[in-house]
Short mmCIF file of C-alpha atoms in Angstrom, two decimals:
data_model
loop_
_atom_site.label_atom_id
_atom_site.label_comp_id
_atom_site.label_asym_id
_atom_site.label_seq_id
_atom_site.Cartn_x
_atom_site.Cartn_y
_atom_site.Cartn_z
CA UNK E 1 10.59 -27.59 4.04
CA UNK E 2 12.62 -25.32 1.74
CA UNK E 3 13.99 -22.20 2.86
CA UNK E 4 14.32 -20.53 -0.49
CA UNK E 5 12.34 -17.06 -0.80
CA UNK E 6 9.99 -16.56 -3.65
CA UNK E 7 11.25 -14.41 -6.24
CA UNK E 8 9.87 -10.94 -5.41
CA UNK E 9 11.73 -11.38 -2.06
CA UNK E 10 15.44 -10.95 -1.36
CA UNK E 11 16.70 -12.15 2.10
CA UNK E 12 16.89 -8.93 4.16
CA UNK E 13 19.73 -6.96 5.49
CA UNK E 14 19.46 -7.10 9.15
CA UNK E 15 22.88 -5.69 11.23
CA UNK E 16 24.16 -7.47 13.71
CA UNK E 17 22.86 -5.32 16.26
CA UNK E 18 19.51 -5.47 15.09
CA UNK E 19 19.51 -1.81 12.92
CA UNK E 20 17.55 -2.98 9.48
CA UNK E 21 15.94 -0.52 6.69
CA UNK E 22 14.03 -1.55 3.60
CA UNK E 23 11.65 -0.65 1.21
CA UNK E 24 9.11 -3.32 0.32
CA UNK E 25 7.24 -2.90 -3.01
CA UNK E 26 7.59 0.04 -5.61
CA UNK E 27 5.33 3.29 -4.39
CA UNK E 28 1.67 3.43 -4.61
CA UNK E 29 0.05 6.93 -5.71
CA UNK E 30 -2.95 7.80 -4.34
CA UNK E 31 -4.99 10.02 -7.17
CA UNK E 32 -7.23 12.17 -6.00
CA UNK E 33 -10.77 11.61 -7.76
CA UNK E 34 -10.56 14.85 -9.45
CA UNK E 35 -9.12 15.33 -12.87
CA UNK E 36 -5.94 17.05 -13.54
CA UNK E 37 -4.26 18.01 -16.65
CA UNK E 38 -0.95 17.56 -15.03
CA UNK E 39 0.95 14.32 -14.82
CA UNK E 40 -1.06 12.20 -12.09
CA UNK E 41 2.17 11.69 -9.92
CA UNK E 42 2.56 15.33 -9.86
CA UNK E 43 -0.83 15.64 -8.24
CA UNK E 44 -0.95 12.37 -6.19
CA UNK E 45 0.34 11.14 -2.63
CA UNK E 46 2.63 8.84 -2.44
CA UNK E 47 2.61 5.21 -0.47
CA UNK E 48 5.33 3.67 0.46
CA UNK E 49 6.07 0.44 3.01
CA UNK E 50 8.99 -0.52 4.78
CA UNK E 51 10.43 -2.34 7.48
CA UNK E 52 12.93 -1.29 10.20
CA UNK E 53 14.93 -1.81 13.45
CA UNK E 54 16.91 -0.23 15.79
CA UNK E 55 19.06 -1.25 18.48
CA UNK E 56 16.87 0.18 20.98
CA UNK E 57 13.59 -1.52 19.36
CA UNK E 58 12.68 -4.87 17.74
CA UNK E 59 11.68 -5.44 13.79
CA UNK E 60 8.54 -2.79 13.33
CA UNK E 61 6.37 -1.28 10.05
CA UNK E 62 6.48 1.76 8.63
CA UNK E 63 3.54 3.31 6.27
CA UNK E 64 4.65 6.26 4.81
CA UNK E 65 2.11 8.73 3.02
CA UNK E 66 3.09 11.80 1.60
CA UNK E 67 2.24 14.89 -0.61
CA UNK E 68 4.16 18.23 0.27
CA UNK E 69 3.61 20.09 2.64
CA UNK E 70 1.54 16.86 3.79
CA UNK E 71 2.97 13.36 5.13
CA UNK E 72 1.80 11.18 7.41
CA UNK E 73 4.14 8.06 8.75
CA UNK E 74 2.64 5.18 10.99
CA UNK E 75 4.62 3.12 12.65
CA UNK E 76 2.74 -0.23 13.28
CA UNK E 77 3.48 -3.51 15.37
CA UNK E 78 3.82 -6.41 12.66
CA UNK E 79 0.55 -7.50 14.42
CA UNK E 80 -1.26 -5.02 13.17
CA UNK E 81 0.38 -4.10 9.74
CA UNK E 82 -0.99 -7.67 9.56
CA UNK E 83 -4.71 -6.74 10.41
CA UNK E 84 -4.28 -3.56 8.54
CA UNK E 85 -3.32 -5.39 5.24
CA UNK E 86 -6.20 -8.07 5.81
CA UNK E 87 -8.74 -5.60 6.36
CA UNK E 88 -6.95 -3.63 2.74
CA UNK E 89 -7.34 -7.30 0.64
CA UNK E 90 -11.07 -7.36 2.28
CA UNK E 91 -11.99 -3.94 1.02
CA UNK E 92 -10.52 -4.57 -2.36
CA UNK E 93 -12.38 -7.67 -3.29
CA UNK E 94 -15.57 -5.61 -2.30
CA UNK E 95 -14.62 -2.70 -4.38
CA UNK E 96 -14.36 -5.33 -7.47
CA UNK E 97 -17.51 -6.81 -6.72
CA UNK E 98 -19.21 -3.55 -6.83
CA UNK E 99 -17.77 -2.47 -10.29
CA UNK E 100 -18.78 -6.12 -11.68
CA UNK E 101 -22.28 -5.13 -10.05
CA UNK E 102 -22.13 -1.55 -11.87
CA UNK E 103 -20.48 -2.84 -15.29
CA UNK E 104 -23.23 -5.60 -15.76
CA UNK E 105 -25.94 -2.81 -15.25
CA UNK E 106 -24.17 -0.99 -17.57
CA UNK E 107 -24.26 -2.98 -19.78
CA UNK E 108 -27.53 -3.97 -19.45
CA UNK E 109 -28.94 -0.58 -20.15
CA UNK E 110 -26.71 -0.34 -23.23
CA UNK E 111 -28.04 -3.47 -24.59
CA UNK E 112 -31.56 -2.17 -23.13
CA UNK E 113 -30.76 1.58 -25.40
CA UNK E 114 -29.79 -0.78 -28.40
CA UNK E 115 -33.51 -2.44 -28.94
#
């Protein structure tokens, strides 16, 4: 079996007494459902994901949300940033589905307006 990583991953920097730090993936901004006239990112909380250790404590997760004066961090078990991130990729494929449901009856009453 190859040990080479995929692309998007670089091997991680891990001390040798266990300390570690990284960011994993580029920030995620939350927009709020409202509209603003101001640039989105100005208005939006941010989501970031990262791992970490410490001599004192093995490899753990860290979900970081934030929006001054607001932020939130979780620190998770790998366990269940696992669970977490299954139940995410669940949720998202049922989202889609919905807005293919909604787009073909939108289109259907379109096509319905155009006769």
């Amino acid at each position: 079996m190859s040990t080479t990583l995929p692309a998007t991953l670089k091997p991680p920097i891990v001390m040798p007494d266990g300390r570690h730090w990284e960011k994993h993936g580029a920030t995620v901004y939350h927009r709020p459902q409202a509209t603003y006239l101001e640039d989105e990112r100005a208005t939006a909380a941010g989501v970031d994901v990262y791992s970490y250790g410490h001599e004192h404590r093995g490899g753990d997760v860290l979900l970081s949300i934030g929006r001054q004066p607001f932020a939130m961090s979780l620190y998770l078990e790998p366990d269940d940033a696992d669970r977490i991130a299954d139940a995410l990729r669940l949720a998202a494929q049922q989202a889609r589905l919905v807005r293919a449901i909604k787009a073909r009856r939108a289109a259907r009453a379109v096509e319905g307006d155009a006769a």
